[in-house]
Amino acid sequence: LHRNAGPEDLVAAEKMLQRITANPGEYNDGFVHEFKVFFEELKDFFNANTLTDSKKHLTPTTIYS
């Protein structure tokens, strides 16, 4: 992936995530964790989170601010 990422890169990252999590222990745990974080940030960047994902980040403070 590159800094000029497009929506197609979100699809590619999702496929990579599926591949690296398919067989636990095949990839370094730290790498898998960081890739999951990266994928979530990429989804945020493209505003591709589901309503359920977005709801997890809401707190009473953010709702009534």
PDB file of C-alpha atoms in Angstrom:
ATOM      1  CA  LEU A   1       0.000   0.000   0.000  1.00  0.00           C
ATOM      2  CA  HIS A   2       1.114   3.545  -0.622  1.00  0.00           C
ATOM      3  CA  ARG A   3       0.326   7.038   0.535  1.00  0.00           C
ATOM      4  CA  ASN A   4      -1.915   7.651  -2.467  1.00  0.00           C
ATOM      5  CA  ALA A   5      -4.202   4.839  -1.386  1.00  0.00           C
ATOM      6  CA  GLY A   6      -7.573   4.518  -3.048  1.00  0.00           C
ATOM      7  CA  PRO A   7     -10.672   2.544  -2.119  1.00  0.00           C
ATOM      8  CA  GLU A   8      -9.307  -0.445  -4.027  1.00  0.00           C
ATOM      9  CA  ASP A   9      -6.463  -0.562  -1.503  1.00  0.00           C
ATOM     10  CA  LEU A  10      -9.014  -0.992   1.275  1.00  0.00           C
ATOM     11  CA  VAL A  11     -10.221  -4.137  -0.502  1.00  0.00           C
ATOM     12  CA  ALA A  12      -6.618  -5.351  -0.918  1.00  0.00           C
ATOM     13  CA  ALA A  13      -5.868  -4.698   2.765  1.00  0.00           C
ATOM     14  CA  GLU A  14      -8.978  -6.619   3.808  1.00  0.00           C
ATOM     15  CA  LYS A  15      -7.858  -9.612   1.728  1.00  0.00           C
ATOM     16  CA  MET A  16      -4.375  -9.398   3.261  1.00  0.00           C
ATOM     17  CA  LEU A  17      -5.880  -9.287   6.751  1.00  0.00           C
ATOM     18  CA  GLN A  18      -7.953 -12.369   6.005  1.00  0.00           C
ATOM     19  CA  ARG A  19      -4.837 -14.159   4.751  1.00  0.00           C
ATOM     20  CA  ILE A  20      -2.622 -13.266   7.716  1.00  0.00           C
ATOM     21  CA  THR A  21      -5.288 -14.195  10.277  1.00  0.00           C
ATOM     22  CA  ALA A  22      -6.395 -17.451   8.612  1.00  0.00           C
ATOM     23  CA  ASN A  23      -3.800 -19.612  10.406  1.00  0.00           C
ATOM     24  CA  PRO A  24      -3.008 -18.290  13.896  1.00  0.00           C
ATOM     25  CA  GLY A  25       0.711 -18.459  14.577  1.00  0.00           C
ATOM     26  CA  GLU A  26       1.716 -18.353  10.909  1.00  0.00           C
ATOM     27  CA  TYR A  27       2.571 -14.649  11.188  1.00  0.00           C
ATOM     28  CA  ASN A  28       4.178 -12.803  14.095  1.00  0.00           C
ATOM     29  CA  ASP A  29       1.535 -11.703  16.631  1.00  0.00           C
ATOM     30  CA  GLY A  30       2.928  -8.171  16.735  1.00  0.00           C
ATOM     31  CA  PHE A  31       2.693  -7.869  12.961  1.00  0.00           C
ATOM     32  CA  VAL A  32      -0.886  -9.159  12.949  1.00  0.00           C
ATOM     33  CA  HIS A  33      -1.867  -6.704  15.687  1.00  0.00           C
ATOM     34  CA  GLU A  34      -0.292  -3.734  13.891  1.00  0.00           C
ATOM     35  CA  PHE A  35      -1.899  -4.741  10.592  1.00  0.00           C
ATOM     36  CA  LYS A  36      -5.302  -4.871  12.299  1.00  0.00           C
ATOM     37  CA  VAL A  37      -4.707  -1.374  13.690  1.00  0.00           C
ATOM     38  CA  PHE A  38      -3.617  -0.181  10.238  1.00  0.00           C
ATOM     39  CA  PHE A  39      -6.710  -1.698   8.628  1.00  0.00           C
ATOM     40  CA  GLU A  40      -9.019   0.019  11.133  1.00  0.00           C
ATOM     41  CA  GLU A  41      -7.277   3.342  10.468  1.00  0.00           C
ATOM     42  CA  LEU A  42      -7.617   2.794   6.726  1.00  0.00           C
ATOM     43  CA  LYS A  43     -11.340   2.135   7.159  1.00  0.00           C
ATOM     44  CA  ASP A  44     -11.612   5.354   9.180  1.00  0.00           C
ATOM     45  CA  PHE A  45      -9.766   7.247   6.443  1.00  0.00           C
ATOM     46  CA  PHE A  46     -12.196   6.043   3.792  1.00  0.00           C
ATOM     47  CA  ASN A  47     -15.164   6.409   6.132  1.00  0.00           C
ATOM     48  CA  ALA A  48     -15.874   2.721   5.559  1.00  0.00           C
ATOM     49  CA  ASN A  49     -16.842   1.765   9.091  1.00  0.00           C
ATOM     50  CA  THR A  50     -20.233   0.287   9.768  1.00  0.00           C
ATOM     51  CA  LEU A  51     -22.666   2.016  12.088  1.00  0.00           C
ATOM     52  CA  THR A  52     -21.793  -0.586  14.743  1.00  0.00           C
ATOM     53  CA  ASP A  53     -18.081   0.251  14.394  1.00  0.00           C
ATOM     54  CA  SER A  54     -18.792   3.966  14.674  1.00  0.00           C
ATOM     55  CA  LYS A  55     -21.044   3.478  17.684  1.00  0.00           C
ATOM     56  CA  LYS A  56     -18.190   1.841  19.618  1.00  0.00           C
ATOM     57  CA  HIS A  57     -16.304   5.161  19.570  1.00  0.00           C
ATOM     58  CA  LEU A  58     -19.176   7.246  20.920  1.00  0.00           C
ATOM     59  CA  THR A  59     -19.283   8.273  24.536  1.00  0.00           C
ATOM     60  CA  PRO A  60     -21.859  10.425  26.310  1.00  0.00           C
ATOM     61  CA  THR A  61     -19.400  13.307  26.008  1.00  0.00           C
ATOM     62  CA  THR A  62     -19.148  13.029  22.209  1.00  0.00           C
ATOM     63  CA  ILE A  63     -22.895  12.585  21.812  1.00  0.00           C
ATOM     64  CA  TYR A  64     -23.883  15.729  23.710  1.00  0.00           C
ATOM     65  CA  SER A  65     -20.970  18.007  22.851  1.00  0.00           C
TER      66      SER A  65
END
